[in-house]
mmCIF file of C-alpha atoms in Angstrom:
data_model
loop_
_atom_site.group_PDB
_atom_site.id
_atom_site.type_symbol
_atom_site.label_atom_id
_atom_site.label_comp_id
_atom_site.label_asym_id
_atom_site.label_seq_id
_atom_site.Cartn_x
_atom_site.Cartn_y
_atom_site.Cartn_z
ATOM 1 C CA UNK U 208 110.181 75.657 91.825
ATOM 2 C CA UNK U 209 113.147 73.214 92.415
ATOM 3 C CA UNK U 210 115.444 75.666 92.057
ATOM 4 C CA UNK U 211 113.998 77.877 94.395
ATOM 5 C CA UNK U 212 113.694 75.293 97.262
ATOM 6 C CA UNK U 213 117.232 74.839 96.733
ATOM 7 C CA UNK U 214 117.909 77.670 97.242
ATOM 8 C CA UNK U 215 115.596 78.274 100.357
ATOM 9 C CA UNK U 216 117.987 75.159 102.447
ATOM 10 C CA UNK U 217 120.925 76.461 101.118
ATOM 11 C CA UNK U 218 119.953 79.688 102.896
ATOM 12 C CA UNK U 219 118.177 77.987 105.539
ATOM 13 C CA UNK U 220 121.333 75.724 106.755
ATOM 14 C CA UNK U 221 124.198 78.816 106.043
ATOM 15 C CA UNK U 222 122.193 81.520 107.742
ATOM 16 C CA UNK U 223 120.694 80.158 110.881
ATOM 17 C CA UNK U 224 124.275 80.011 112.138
ATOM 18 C CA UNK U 225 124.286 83.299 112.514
ATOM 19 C CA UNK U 226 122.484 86.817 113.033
ATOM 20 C CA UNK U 227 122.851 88.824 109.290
ATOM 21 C CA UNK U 228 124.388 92.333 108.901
ATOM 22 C CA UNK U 229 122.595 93.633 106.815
ATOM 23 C CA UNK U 230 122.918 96.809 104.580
ATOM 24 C CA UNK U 231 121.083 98.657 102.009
ATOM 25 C CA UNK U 232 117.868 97.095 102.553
ATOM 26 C CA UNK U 233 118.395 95.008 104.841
ATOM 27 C CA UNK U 234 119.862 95.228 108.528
ATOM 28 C CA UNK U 235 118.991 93.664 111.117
ATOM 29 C CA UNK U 236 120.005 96.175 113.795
ATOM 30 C CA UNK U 237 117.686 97.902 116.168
ATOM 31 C CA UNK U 238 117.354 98.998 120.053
ATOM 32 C CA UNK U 239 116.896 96.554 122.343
ATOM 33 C CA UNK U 240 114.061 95.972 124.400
ATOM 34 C CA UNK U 241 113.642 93.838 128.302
ATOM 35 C CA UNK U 242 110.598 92.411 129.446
ATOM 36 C CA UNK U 243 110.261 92.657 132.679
ATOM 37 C CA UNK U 244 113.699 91.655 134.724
ATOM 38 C CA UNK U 245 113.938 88.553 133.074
ATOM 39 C CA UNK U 246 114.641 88.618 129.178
ATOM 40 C CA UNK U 247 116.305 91.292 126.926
ATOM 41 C CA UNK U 248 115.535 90.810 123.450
ATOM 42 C CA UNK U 249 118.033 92.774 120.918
ATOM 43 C CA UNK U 250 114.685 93.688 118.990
ATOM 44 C CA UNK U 251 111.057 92.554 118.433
ATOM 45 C CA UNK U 252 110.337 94.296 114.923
ATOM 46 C CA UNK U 253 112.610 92.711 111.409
ATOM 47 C CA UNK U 254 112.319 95.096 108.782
ATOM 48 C CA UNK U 255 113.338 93.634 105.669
ATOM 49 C CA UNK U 256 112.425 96.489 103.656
ATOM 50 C CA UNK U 257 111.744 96.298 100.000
ATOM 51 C CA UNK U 258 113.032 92.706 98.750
ATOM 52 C CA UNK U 259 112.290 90.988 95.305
ATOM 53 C CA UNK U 260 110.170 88.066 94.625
ATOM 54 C CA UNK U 261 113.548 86.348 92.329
ATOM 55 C CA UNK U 262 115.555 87.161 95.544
ATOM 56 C CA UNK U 263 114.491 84.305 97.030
ATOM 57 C CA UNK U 264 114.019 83.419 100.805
ATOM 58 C CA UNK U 265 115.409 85.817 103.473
ATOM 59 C CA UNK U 266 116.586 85.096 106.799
ATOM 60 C CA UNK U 267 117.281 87.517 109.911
ATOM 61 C CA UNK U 268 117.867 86.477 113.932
ATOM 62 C CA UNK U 269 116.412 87.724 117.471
ATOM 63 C CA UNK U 270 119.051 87.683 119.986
ATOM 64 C CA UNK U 271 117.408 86.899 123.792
ATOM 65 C CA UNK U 272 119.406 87.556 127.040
ATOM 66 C CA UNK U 273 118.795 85.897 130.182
ATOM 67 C CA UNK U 274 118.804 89.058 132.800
ATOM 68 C CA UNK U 275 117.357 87.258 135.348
ATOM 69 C CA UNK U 276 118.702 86.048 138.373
ATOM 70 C CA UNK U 277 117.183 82.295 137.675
ATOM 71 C CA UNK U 278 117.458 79.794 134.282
ATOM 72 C CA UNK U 279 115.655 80.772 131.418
ATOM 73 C CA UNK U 280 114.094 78.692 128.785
ATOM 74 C CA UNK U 281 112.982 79.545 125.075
ATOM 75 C CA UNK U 282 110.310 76.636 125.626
ATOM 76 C CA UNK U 283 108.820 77.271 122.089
ATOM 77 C CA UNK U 284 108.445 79.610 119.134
ATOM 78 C CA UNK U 285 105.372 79.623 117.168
ATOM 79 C CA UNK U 286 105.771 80.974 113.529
ATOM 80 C CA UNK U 287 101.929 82.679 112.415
ATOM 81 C CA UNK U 288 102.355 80.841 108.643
ATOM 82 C CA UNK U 289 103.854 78.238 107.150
ATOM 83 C CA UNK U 290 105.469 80.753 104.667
ATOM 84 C CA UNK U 291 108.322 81.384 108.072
ATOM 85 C CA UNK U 292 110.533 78.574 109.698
ATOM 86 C CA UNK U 293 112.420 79.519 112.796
ATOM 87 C CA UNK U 294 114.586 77.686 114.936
ATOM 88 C CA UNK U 295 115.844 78.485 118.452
ATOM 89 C CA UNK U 296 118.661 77.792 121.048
ATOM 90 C CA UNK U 297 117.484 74.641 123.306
ATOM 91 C CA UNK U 298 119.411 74.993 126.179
ATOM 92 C CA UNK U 299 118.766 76.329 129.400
ATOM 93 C CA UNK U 300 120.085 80.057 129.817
ATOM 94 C CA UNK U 301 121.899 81.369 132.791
ATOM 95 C CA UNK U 302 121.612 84.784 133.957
ATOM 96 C CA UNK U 303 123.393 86.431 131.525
ATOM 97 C CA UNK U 304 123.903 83.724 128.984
ATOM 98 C CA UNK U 305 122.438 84.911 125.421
ATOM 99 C CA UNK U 306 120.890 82.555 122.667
ATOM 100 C CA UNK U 307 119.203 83.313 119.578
ATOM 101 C CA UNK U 308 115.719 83.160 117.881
ATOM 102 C CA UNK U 309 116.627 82.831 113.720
ATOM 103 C CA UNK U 310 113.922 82.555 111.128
ATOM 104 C CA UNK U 311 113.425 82.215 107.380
ATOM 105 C CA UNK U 312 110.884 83.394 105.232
ATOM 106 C CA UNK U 313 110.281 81.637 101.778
ATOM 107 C CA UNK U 314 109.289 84.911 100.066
ATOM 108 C CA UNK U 315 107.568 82.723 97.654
ATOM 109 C CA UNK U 316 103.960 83.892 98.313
ATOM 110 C CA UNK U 317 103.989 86.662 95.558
ATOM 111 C CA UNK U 318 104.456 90.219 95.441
ATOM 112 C CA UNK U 319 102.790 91.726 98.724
ATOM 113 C CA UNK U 320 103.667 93.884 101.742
ATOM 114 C CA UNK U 321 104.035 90.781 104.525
ATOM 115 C CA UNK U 322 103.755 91.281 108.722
ATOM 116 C CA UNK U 323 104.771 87.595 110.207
ATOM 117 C CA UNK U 324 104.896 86.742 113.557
ATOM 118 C CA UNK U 325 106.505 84.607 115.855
ATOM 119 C CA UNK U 326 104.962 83.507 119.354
ATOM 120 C CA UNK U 327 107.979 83.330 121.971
ATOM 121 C CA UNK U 328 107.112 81.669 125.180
ATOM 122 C CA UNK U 329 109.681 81.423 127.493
ATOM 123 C CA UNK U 330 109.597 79.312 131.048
ATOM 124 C CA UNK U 331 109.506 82.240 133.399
ATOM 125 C CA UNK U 332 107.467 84.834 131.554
ATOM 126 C CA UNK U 333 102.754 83.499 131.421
ATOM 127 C CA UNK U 334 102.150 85.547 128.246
ATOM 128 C CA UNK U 335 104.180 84.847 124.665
ATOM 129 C CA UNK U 336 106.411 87.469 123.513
ATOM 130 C CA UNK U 337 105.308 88.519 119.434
ATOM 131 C CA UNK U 338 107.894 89.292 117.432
ATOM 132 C CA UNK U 339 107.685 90.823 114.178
ATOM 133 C CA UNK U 340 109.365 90.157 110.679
ATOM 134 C CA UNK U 341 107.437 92.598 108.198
ATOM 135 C CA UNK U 342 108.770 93.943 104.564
ATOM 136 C CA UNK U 343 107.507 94.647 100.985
ATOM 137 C CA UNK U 344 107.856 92.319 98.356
ATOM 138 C CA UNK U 345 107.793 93.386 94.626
ATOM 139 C CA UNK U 346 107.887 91.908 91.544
ATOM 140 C CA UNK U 347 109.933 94.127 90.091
ATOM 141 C CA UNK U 348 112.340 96.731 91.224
ATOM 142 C CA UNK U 349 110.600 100.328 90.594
ATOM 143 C CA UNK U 350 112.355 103.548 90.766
ATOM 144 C CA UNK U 351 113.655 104.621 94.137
ATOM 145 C CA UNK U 352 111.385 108.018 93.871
ATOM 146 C CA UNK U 353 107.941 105.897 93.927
ATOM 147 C CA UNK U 354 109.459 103.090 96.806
ATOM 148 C CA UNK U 355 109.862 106.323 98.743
ATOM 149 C CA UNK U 356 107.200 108.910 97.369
ATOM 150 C CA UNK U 357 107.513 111.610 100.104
ATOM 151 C CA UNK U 358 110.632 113.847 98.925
ATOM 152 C CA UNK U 359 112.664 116.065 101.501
ATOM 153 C CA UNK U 360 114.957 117.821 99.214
ATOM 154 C CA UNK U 361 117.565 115.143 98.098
ATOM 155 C CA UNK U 362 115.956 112.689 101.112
ATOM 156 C CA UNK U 363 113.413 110.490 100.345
ATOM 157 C CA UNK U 364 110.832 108.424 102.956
ATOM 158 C CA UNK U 365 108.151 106.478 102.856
ATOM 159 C CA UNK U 366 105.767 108.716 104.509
ATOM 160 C CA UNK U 367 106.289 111.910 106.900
ATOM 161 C CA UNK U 368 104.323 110.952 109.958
ATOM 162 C CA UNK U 369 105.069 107.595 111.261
ATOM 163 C CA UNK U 370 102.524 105.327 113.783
ATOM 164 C CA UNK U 371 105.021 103.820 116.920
ATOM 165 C CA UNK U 372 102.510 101.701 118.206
ATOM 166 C CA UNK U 373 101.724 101.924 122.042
ATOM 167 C CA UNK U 374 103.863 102.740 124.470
ATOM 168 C CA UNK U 375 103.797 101.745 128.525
ATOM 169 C CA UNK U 376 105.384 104.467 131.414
ATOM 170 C CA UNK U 377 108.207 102.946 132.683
ATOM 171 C CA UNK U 378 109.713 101.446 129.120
ATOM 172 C CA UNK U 379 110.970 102.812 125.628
ATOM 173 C CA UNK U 380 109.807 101.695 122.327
ATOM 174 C CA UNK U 381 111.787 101.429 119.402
ATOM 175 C CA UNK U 382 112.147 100.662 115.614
ATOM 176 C CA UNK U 383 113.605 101.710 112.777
ATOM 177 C CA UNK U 384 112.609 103.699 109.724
ATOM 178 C CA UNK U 385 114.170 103.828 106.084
ATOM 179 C CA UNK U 386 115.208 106.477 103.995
ATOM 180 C CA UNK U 387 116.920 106.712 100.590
ATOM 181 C CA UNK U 388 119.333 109.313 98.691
ATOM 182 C CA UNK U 389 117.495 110.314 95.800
ATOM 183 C CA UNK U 390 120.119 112.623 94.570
ATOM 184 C CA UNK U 391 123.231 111.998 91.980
ATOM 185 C CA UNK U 392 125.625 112.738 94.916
ATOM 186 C CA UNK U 393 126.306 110.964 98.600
ATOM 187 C CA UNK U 394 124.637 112.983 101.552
ATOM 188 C CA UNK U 395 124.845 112.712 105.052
ATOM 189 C CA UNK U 396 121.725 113.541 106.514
ATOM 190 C CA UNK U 397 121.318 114.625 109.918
ATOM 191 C CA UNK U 398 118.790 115.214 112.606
ATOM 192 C CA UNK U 399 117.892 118.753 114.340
ATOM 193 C CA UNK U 400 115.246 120.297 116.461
ATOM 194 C CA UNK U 401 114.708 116.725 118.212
ATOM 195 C CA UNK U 402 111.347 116.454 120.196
ATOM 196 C CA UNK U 403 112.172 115.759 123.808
ATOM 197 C CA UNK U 404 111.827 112.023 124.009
ATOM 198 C CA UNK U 405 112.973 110.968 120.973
ATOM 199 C CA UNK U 406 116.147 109.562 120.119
ATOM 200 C CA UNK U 407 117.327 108.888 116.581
ATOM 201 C CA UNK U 408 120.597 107.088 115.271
ATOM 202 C CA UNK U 409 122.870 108.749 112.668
ATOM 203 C CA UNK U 410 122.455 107.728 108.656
ATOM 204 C CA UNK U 411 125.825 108.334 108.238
ATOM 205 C CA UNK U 412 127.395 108.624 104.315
ATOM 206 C CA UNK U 413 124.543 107.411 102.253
ATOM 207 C CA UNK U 414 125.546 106.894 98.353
ATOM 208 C CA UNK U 415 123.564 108.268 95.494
ATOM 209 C CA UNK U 416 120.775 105.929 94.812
ATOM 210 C CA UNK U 417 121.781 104.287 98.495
ATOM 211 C CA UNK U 418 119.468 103.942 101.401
ATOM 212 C CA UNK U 419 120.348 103.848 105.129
ATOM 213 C CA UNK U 420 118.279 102.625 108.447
ATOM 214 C CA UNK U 421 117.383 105.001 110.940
ATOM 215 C CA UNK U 422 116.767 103.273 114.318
ATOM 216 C CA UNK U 423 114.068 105.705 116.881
ATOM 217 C CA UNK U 424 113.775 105.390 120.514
ATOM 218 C CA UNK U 425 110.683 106.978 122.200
ATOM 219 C CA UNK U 426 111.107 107.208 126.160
ATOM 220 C CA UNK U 427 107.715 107.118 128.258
ATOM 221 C CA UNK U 428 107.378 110.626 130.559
ATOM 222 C CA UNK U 429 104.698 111.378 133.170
ATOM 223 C CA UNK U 430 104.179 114.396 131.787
ATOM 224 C CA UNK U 431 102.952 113.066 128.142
ATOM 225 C CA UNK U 432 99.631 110.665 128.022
ATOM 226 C CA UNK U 433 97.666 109.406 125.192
ATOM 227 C CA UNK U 434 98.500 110.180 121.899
ATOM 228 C CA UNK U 435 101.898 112.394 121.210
ATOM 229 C CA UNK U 436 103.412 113.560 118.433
ATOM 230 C CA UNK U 437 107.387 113.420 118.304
ATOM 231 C CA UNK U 438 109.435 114.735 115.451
ATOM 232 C CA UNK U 439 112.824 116.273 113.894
ATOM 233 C CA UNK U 440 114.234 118.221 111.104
ATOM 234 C CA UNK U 441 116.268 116.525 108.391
ATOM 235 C CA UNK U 442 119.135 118.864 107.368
ATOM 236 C CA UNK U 443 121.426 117.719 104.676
ATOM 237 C CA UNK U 444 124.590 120.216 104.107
ATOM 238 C CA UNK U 445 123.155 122.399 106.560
ATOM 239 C CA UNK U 446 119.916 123.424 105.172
ATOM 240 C CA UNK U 447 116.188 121.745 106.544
ATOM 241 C CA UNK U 448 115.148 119.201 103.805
ATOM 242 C CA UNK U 449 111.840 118.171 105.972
ATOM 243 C CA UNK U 450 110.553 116.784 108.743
ATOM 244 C CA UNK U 451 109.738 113.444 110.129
ATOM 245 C CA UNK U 452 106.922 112.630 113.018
ATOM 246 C CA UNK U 453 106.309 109.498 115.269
ATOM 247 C CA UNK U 454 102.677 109.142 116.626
ATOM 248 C CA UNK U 455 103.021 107.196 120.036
ATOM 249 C CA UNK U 456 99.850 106.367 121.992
ATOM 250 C CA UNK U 457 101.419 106.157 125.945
ATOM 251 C CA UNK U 458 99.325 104.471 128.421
ATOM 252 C CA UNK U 459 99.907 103.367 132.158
ATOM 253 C CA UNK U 460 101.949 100.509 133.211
ATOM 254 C CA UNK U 461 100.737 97.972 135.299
ATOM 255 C CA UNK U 462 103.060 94.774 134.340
ATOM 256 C CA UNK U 463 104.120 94.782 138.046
ATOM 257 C CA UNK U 464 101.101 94.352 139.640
ATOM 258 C CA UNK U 465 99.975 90.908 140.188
ATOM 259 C CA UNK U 466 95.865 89.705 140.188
ATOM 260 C CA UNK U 467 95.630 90.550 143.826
ATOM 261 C CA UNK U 468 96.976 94.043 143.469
ATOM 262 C CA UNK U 469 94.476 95.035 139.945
ATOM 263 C CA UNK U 470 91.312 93.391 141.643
ATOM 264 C CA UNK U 471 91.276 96.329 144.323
ATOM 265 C CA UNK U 472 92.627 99.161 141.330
ATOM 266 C CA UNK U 473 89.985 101.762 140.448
ATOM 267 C CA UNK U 474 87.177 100.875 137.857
ATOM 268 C CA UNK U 475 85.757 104.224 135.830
ATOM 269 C CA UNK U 476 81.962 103.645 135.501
ATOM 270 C CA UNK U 477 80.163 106.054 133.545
ATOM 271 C CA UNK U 478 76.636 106.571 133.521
ATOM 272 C CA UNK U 479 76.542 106.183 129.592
ATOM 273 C CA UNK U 480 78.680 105.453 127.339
ATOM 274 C CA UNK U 481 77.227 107.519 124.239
ATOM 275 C CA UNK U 482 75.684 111.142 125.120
ATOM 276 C CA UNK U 483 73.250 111.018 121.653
ATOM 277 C CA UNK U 484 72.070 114.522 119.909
ATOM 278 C CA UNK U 485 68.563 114.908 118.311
ATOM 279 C CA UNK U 486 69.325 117.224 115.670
ATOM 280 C CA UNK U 487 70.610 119.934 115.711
ATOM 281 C CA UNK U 488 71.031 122.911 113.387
ATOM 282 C CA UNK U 489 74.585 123.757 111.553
ATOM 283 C CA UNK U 490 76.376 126.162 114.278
ATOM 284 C CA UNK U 491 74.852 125.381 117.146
ATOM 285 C CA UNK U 492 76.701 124.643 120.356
ATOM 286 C CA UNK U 493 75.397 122.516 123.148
ATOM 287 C CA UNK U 494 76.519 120.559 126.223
ATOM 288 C CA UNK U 495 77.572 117.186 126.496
ATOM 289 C CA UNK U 496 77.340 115.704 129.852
ATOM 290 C CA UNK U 497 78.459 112.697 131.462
ATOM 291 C CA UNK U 498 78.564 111.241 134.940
ATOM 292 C CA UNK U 499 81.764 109.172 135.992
ATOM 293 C CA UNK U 500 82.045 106.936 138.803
ATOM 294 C CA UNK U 501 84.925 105.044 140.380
ATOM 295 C CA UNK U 502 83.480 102.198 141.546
ATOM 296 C CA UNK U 503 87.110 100.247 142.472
ATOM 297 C CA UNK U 504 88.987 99.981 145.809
ATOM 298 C CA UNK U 505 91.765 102.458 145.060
ATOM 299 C CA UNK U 506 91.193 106.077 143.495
ATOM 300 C CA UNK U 507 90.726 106.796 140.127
ATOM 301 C CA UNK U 508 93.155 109.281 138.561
ATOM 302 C CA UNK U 509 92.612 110.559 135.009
ATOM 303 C CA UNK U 510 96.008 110.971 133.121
ATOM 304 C CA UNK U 511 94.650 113.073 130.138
ATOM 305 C CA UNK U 512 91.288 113.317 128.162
ATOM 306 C CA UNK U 513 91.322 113.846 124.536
ATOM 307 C CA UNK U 514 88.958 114.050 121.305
ATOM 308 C CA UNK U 515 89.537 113.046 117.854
ATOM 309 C CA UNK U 516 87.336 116.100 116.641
ATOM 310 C CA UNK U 517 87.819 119.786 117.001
ATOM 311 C CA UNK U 518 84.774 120.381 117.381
ATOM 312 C CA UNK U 519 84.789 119.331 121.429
ATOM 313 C CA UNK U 520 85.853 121.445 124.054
ATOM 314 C CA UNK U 521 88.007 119.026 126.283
ATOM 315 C CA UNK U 522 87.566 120.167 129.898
ATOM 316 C CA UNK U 523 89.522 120.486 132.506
ATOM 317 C CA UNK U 524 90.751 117.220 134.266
ATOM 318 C CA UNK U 525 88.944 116.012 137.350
ATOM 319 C CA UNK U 526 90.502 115.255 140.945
ATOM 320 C CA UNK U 527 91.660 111.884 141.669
ATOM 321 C CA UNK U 528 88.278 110.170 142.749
ATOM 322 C CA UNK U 529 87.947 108.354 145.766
ATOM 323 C CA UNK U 530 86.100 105.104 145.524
ATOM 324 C CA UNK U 531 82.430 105.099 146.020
ATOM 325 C CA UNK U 532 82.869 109.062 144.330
ATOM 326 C CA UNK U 533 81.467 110.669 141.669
ATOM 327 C CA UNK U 534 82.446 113.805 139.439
ATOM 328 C CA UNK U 535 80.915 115.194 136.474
ATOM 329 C CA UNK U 536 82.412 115.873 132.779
ATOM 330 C CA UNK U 537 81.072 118.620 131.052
ATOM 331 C CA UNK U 538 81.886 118.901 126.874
ATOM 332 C CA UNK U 539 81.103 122.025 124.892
ATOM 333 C CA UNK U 540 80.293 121.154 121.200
ATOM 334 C CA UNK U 541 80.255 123.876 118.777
ATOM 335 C CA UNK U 542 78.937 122.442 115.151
ATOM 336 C CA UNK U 543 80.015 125.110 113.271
ATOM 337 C CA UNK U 544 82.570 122.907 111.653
ATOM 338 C CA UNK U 545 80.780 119.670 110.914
ATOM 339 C CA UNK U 546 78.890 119.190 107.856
ATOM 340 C CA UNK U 547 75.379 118.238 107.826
ATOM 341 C CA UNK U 548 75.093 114.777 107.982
ATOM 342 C CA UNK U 549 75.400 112.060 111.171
ATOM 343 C CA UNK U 550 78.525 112.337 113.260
ATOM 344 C CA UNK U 551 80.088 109.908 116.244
ATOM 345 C CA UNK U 552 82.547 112.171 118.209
ATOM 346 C CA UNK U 553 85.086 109.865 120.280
ATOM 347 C CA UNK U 554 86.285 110.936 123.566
ATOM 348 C CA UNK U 555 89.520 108.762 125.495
ATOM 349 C CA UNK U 556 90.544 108.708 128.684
ATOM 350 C CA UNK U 557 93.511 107.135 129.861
ATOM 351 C CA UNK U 558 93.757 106.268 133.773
ATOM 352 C CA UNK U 559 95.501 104.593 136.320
ATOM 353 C CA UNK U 560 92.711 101.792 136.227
ATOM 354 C CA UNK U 561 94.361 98.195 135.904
ATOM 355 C CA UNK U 562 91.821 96.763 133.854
ATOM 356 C CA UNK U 563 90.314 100.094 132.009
ATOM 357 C CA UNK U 564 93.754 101.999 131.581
ATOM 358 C CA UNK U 565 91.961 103.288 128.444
ATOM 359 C CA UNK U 566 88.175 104.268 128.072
ATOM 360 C CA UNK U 567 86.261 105.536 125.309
ATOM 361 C CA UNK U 568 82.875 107.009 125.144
ATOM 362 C CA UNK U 569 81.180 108.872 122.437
ATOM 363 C CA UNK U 570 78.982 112.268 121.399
ATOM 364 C CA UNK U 571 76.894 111.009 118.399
ATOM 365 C CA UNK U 572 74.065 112.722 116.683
ATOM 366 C CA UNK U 573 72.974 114.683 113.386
ATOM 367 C CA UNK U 574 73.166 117.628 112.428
ATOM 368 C CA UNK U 575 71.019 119.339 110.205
#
């Protein structure tokens, strides 16, 4: 125990001097990120990756940029456990004047995947901004084909479909993904067939046994709501190994508006939230019906409407509603694919409604 709280200040005092560069599994590099017009953080997500309980503690840095046209602050930075100590730049910021956010986690809690977060608040921005330092610790090192179980050819990742979190029109949203070589000779993996939208950095020469970072940009488009799928093909000397997906959930924007503005936005009203079955036999179809009401100042647009099931017909999208109006949604279910049993169908709806950008309601009911 002495020795390893040794070796946590050593670490402590030589690396919060400075951002790492990190390689194999660790790097500290990924697309930055501006909130609002007034800070522009290098990143908000750490990936440390797969570390080792006997490693010790590990430390990484958040770079913030004043891109205002004021003095910024960092007032404070709240660390989520005790387990993480961060330290910040005090001084004001002039426009354009960087500092830097560096932390240090003990990695002394065991062998666990870990997801800690820091509370930024800065003086000219009401809400915190969370950033993220996540990783996998392990006991012991286990072979690089079970770290990273799905195999493309010689390319191994930790899973083919990855979830990109939420993502608001107007901004980007990035991270980074890690791959590994599991081949006896060094690849250079590259990316074709690259959904429009998505933007992914080059692996470059990665050794046998090696693993590389792969930094991922999603850009928000009017023309994709909701939830999106984004993908490319891994080719390595030419041939398709795989291919990777990004799920990205993409919402309206209303960080511009201020409290005046999104009191007289739309409000969706519906006349129930749950249309409920009695029930019904295997391979039936019926009608679900529902009765939607904009009950705001402004009108009520509906971006997209989608179903987790298959078994809903999604119709058509309605006008934009004028407030006081009302339209009516109409959903064909056809049971022939649900087993018997009780089932909760969910239906969202993302809008242009300040405070209900997304809304869910629900077809629920048995079938027999």
């Amino acid at each position: 125990m002495k020795t390893t709280r040794l070796r946590y200040y050593f670490f402590l005092h030589l690396l919060f001097a400075l951002c790492l560069t990190l390689s194999g599994t660790e790097r500290a590099c990924a697309q930055p990120k501006d909130f609002g017009s007034v800070a522009r953080l290098d990143k908000t997500v750490h990936d440390f990756g797969d570390i080792f309980v006997g490693d010790g503690p590990v430390s990484c840095c958040f770079t913030l940029t004043n891109i205002s046209a004021g003095e910024l602050t960092i007032d404070s930075v709240v660390s989520s456990c005790g387990c993480t100590s961060v330290k910040w730049t005090r001084q004001t910021l002039a426009p354009g004047q960087s500092g830097t956010i560096e932390a240090a986690y003990t990695n002394d809690e065991g062998a666990y995947p870990f997801d800690k977060t820091l509370s930024v608040y800065l003086s000219a921005i009401k809400r915190p901004i969370i950033l993220h330092l996540k990783g996998v610790s392990r006991s012991k090192k286990k072979p690089l084909g079970e770290i990273f179980p799905v195999h493309m050819g010689p390319v191994g990742v930790k899973k083919a479909r990855f979830d990109a979190g939420t993502l608001l029109q107007g901004e980007s949203r990035s991270g980074e993904i890690q791959i590994a070589n599991l081949g006896k000779s060094a690849i250079k993996p590259v990316f074709s067939n690259v959904s429009e939208g998505l933007a992914l950095s080059s692996a470059g020469s990665v050794p046998a046994g090696g693993t590389a970072r792969i930094n991922y940009t999603i850009r928000s488009d009017k023309s994709r709501w909701g939830s999106n799928v984004y993908g490319a093909d891994i080719e390595v000397s030419g041939k398709t190994a795989g291919r990777i997906e990004f799920e990205a959930v993409t919402k309206d924007n209303f960080s511009s508006w201020d409290q005046s503005r999104k009191s007289r936005g739309a409000v969706p009203l519906f006349d129930s939230g749950t249309y409920s079955f009695n029930p019904v036999k295997a391979g039936s179809r019926f009608t679900a019906r529902f009765v939607l009401s904009n009950t705001g100042k402004e009108k009520l647009v509906i971006h997209k409407i989608e179903s987790d099931s298959d078994a809903l017909t999604i119709p058509d999208l309605p006008p934009a509603l004028a407030p006081g109006a009302k339209c009516r949604l109409d959903f064909t279910v056809d049971t022939s694919s649900l087993v018997p049993g009780e089932h909760t169908l969910t239906v969202t709806l993302y809008t242009n409604a300040p405070h209900r950008p997304v809304v869910k309601i629900f077809v629920a009911g048995f079938v027999k």
